[in-house]
XYZ file of C-alpha atoms in Angstrom:
302
model
C 14.675 -6.881 9.866
C 12.895 -3.523 9.578
C 12.306 -0.581 7.289
C 14.576 1.514 5.099
C 16.916 4.033 6.707
C 15.560 6.761 4.481
C 15.361 9.756 6.906
C 11.642 10.266 6.317
C 10.883 6.618 7.047
C 13.133 6.589 10.088
C 11.235 9.475 11.651
C 7.950 7.678 11.051
C 9.253 4.461 12.618
C 10.230 5.829 16.020
C 8.858 3.430 18.640
C 6.913 1.536 15.949
C 6.229 -2.154 16.592
C 8.438 -4.455 14.550
C 5.444 -6.034 12.798
C 4.220 -2.626 11.591
C 7.711 -1.645 10.460
C 8.011 -4.775 8.364
C 4.525 -4.426 6.927
C 5.563 -1.089 5.391
C 8.503 -2.656 3.540
C 8.698 -5.161 0.699
C 8.809 -7.989 3.235
C 6.085 -10.542 2.549
C 3.998 -11.794 5.461
C 3.693 -15.568 5.113
C 1.810 -16.310 8.331
C 0.641 -14.527 11.471
C -1.328 -15.364 14.605
C -2.194 -13.711 17.915
C -1.591 -16.088 20.833
C -2.257 -14.068 23.984
C -2.808 -10.419 24.748
C 0.626 -8.974 24.096
C 1.974 -12.090 22.327
C 1.906 -12.904 18.626
C 3.994 -14.709 16.030
C 4.740 -14.126 12.351
C 6.712 -15.631 9.488
C 8.264 -13.219 6.992
C 10.175 -13.418 3.725
C 12.451 -10.731 2.284
C 14.356 -10.599 -0.977
C 15.254 -6.930 -1.496
C 18.555 -5.400 -0.431
C 18.337 -2.367 1.848
C 19.660 -0.653 4.932
C 17.079 -1.278 7.625
C 16.396 -0.288 11.214
C 14.530 -1.122 14.390
C 14.238 1.675 16.922
C 12.662 1.222 20.367
C 9.726 -0.957 19.199
C 8.108 -1.072 22.650
C 8.010 -4.884 22.769
C 10.489 -7.764 22.762
C 11.201 -9.736 19.580
C 12.714 -13.190 19.225
C 13.841 -13.873 15.657
C 14.712 -17.320 14.314
C 16.234 -17.573 10.823
C 14.582 -20.303 8.756
C 16.300 -19.852 5.382
C 19.102 -17.580 4.181
C 20.571 -14.727 6.203
C 24.230 -15.309 5.354
C 24.576 -11.896 3.712
C 23.053 -9.804 6.505
C 25.200 -7.586 8.724
C 24.345 -5.682 11.880
C 25.939 -2.244 11.685
C 27.590 -0.365 14.548
C 29.302 3.083 14.414
C 32.774 1.583 13.964
C 32.186 -2.065 13.081
C 29.707 -4.636 11.791
C 28.686 -8.182 12.715
C 27.815 -10.921 10.254
C 26.956 -14.554 10.875
C 23.316 -14.991 9.932
C 22.288 -18.480 8.783
C 19.367 -20.898 9.097
C 18.860 -21.720 12.776
C 20.574 -18.573 14.077
C 18.768 -16.515 16.702
C 18.450 -12.786 17.373
C 16.841 -11.362 20.514
C 15.776 -7.730 20.397
C 14.547 -6.213 23.702
C 11.795 -3.598 23.767
C 14.268 -0.686 23.972
C 16.347 -2.166 21.156
C 17.925 0.148 18.547
C 19.840 -1.388 15.657
C 20.841 -0.887 12.013
C 21.120 -3.710 9.475
C 22.514 -4.162 5.999
C 20.074 -6.671 4.491
C 21.156 -8.544 1.366
C 19.950 -11.719 -0.272
C 16.886 -13.802 0.404
C 15.851 -14.481 3.971
C 12.944 -16.204 5.683
C 12.470 -15.846 9.422
C 10.027 -16.366 12.242
C 9.287 -13.673 14.824
C 7.787 -14.024 18.276
C 6.590 -10.658 19.608
C 5.890 -10.359 23.326
C 5.326 -7.489 25.718
C 7.324 -6.731 28.848
C 4.089 -7.019 30.815
C 3.477 -10.553 29.578
C 7.085 -11.579 30.274
C 6.856 -10.253 33.855
C 3.517 -11.979 34.327
C 4.995 -15.259 33.079
C 8.029 -14.902 35.358
C 5.741 -14.170 38.289
C 3.657 -17.285 37.612
C 6.768 -19.440 37.523
C 8.322 -17.902 40.639
C 5.025 -17.458 42.502
C 6.062 -13.876 43.159
C 6.339 -10.623 41.280
C 9.271 -10.012 38.946
C 10.160 -6.338 38.657
C 13.777 -6.429 37.486
C 13.963 -8.407 34.253
C 16.484 -7.358 31.617
C 16.636 -9.388 28.422
C 19.977 -9.564 26.651
C 20.451 -8.050 23.181
C 21.605 -11.040 21.080
C 22.701 -11.201 17.442
C 23.260 -14.331 15.310
C 23.659 -16.744 18.215
C 23.356 -20.529 18.107
C 20.642 -21.947 20.361
C 19.706 -25.374 19.079
C 16.819 -25.708 21.559
C 15.111 -22.549 20.271
C 15.699 -23.277 16.580
C 14.378 -26.831 16.894
C 11.275 -25.710 18.769
C 10.533 -23.064 16.147
C 11.227 -25.215 13.099
C 10.070 -28.642 14.241
C 7.150 -27.814 16.542
C 5.744 -24.430 15.553
C 6.356 -24.289 11.805
C 4.435 -27.481 10.857
C 1.295 -26.363 12.718
C -1.753 -24.787 11.123
C -1.584 -21.352 12.750
C -5.200 -20.525 11.924
C -6.716 -23.718 13.317
C -8.263 -23.881 16.779
C -6.911 -27.390 17.287
C -3.338 -26.104 16.964
C -3.714 -22.901 18.975
C -2.962 -24.637 22.281
C 0.263 -26.094 20.861
C 1.322 -22.692 19.551
C 0.524 -21.005 22.848
C 2.395 -23.666 24.804
C 5.386 -23.368 22.472
C 5.471 -19.597 22.873
C 5.466 -19.950 26.661
C 8.257 -22.524 26.412
C 10.305 -20.088 24.348
C 9.808 -17.243 26.808
C 10.613 -19.438 29.809
C 13.815 -20.493 28.033
C 14.702 -16.831 27.479
C 14.034 -16.068 31.141
C 16.281 -18.883 32.304
C 19.175 -18.340 29.897
C 19.139 -14.762 28.602
C 17.598 -12.632 31.328
C 19.408 -10.983 34.220
C 18.017 -10.908 37.769
C 15.826 -13.943 37.163
C 15.780 -16.843 39.613
C 13.242 -19.576 39.098
C 11.943 -21.992 41.687
C 13.101 -25.623 41.804
C 11.295 -27.790 39.271
C 7.976 -29.191 40.494
C 7.817 -32.997 40.561
C 4.252 -33.526 41.815
C 1.267 -34.224 39.588
C -2.439 -33.479 39.708
C -4.457 -34.986 42.527
C -6.507 -38.068 41.489
C -9.731 -36.081 41.862
C -8.487 -33.127 39.801
C -7.077 -35.483 37.184
C -10.514 -37.112 36.722
C -12.205 -33.720 36.611
C -9.726 -32.468 34.035
C -10.149 -35.503 31.795
C -13.941 -35.140 31.921
C -13.737 -31.430 31.150
C -11.527 -32.010 28.107
C -13.816 -34.783 26.799
C -16.840 -32.488 27.033
C -15.126 -29.642 25.168
C -13.196 -31.341 22.367
C -15.240 -29.469 19.763
C -14.214 -26.110 21.227
C -10.940 -24.122 20.949
C -9.452 -25.256 24.266
C -6.577 -23.137 25.499
C -3.925 -23.686 28.125
C -5.275 -20.677 30.041
C -8.752 -22.199 30.126
C -7.547 -25.577 31.409
C -5.263 -23.980 33.997
C -8.108 -21.757 35.202
C -10.348 -24.828 35.568
C -7.642 -26.452 37.708
C -7.101 -23.173 39.615
C -3.377 -23.301 38.893
C -0.960 -21.050 37.058
C -0.479 -22.091 33.436
C 3.166 -22.945 34.022
C 2.570 -25.183 37.037
C -0.553 -26.731 35.516
C 1.344 -27.753 32.372
C 4.110 -29.386 34.419
C 1.701 -31.175 36.783
C -0.497 -32.341 33.898
C 2.470 -33.906 32.102
C 3.609 -35.539 35.325
C 0.165 -37.126 35.759
C -0.718 -38.089 32.194
C 2.692 -38.510 30.576
C 2.183 -35.932 27.823
C 1.768 -32.167 27.634
C -1.800 -30.769 27.672
C -1.771 -29.858 23.963
C -0.566 -33.351 23.031
C -3.255 -34.984 25.159
C -6.029 -32.840 23.660
C -4.862 -33.604 20.112
C -4.764 -37.350 20.832
C -8.273 -37.283 22.317
C -9.571 -35.378 19.271
C -8.033 -37.948 16.927
C -9.458 -40.814 19.001
C -12.894 -39.214 18.830
C -12.560 -38.854 15.070
C -11.673 -42.537 14.771
C -14.703 -43.489 16.872
C -17.046 -41.355 14.759
C -15.641 -42.825 11.552
C -16.443 -46.298 12.857
C -19.788 -45.599 14.489
C -21.494 -42.888 12.405
C -22.298 -41.959 8.836
C -21.522 -38.279 9.394
C -19.631 -36.474 6.675
C -15.893 -36.023 7.093
C -16.395 -32.248 7.338
C -18.905 -32.682 10.184
C -16.576 -35.059 12.016
C -13.747 -32.545 11.721
C -15.866 -29.820 13.335
C -17.116 -32.135 16.094
C -13.503 -32.953 16.938
C -12.330 -29.347 17.129
C -10.600 -29.093 13.740
C -11.336 -26.082 11.567
C -11.466 -28.081 8.331
C -11.601 -31.574 6.921
C -8.157 -31.114 5.355
C -6.555 -30.302 8.701
C -8.135 -33.344 10.335
C -6.993 -35.448 7.358
C -3.379 -34.328 7.774
C -3.310 -35.026 11.508
C -5.216 -38.298 11.210
C -2.911 -39.742 8.576
C 0.191 -38.655 10.504
C -1.093 -40.474 13.603
C -2.878 -43.544 12.187
C -0.902 -43.838 8.924
C -4.091 -44.195 6.854
C -6.478 -41.686 5.326
C -9.896 -40.960 6.791
C -11.599 -42.830 3.946
C -9.298 -45.838 4.295
C -9.905 -45.999 8.039
C -13.698 -45.830 7.595
C -13.634 -48.450 4.864
C -11.523 -50.783 6.993
C -13.962 -50.604 9.864
């Protein structure tokens, strides 16, 4: 939630971003990453009880409860709403103003995104400008698709690792597209695209990825290479190769690591860097999850 309703603090928090409001409270920042300009994500924990407030933060916030939240209430002048729990979702638009009675332990994930980025994303999907988007103000709703994406796809990733940045960025776009489709007025998307990449572009894309596996590839970079919007590129790529771009890049990095383990005497740390992982430990985690053996066991067996 946000900071104390102490009058002095409330005056200081007018139009303050949610992240900055939370950073001035006893909330503990567990993880944070910037994904695009105007888009970032954070995981917070709170244990103290307090009246708290958000007031016109100037950006949109999607909140997904990970643990706790049963004792939180949203306060209105003549009533209150309870219903927080793991998996519940709150959506707070940029002009949002709300008061909360926070009690008990809570752990939650926030996705912060600007109105400009949301309009840009809607425009890329629709192939036209989107000037009349109004996100709904939602409190303690059930949206199994959002909660699963946050908890099963985004949470297990290493948010500081280049190899996982594409997955995080793709997941954030998926979340915002879902919000556009289900919780935004005056939004009409185009029919789903069913075509894939041309054979020539597919070959070019595969070659480009192979040549840059050691670098922090992003969805924007790959889409720009294909001269397509990120949204349409991601859909066409999956249609052509059977998996999303971030999944394909991760698989190619793991395949390269396996090849280097078999064919070279390079250290495990060097192999990790050559395959685009920020550390040997991160490569080890991904490698074992995919091949079901450790790096050392794989090298020894080959």
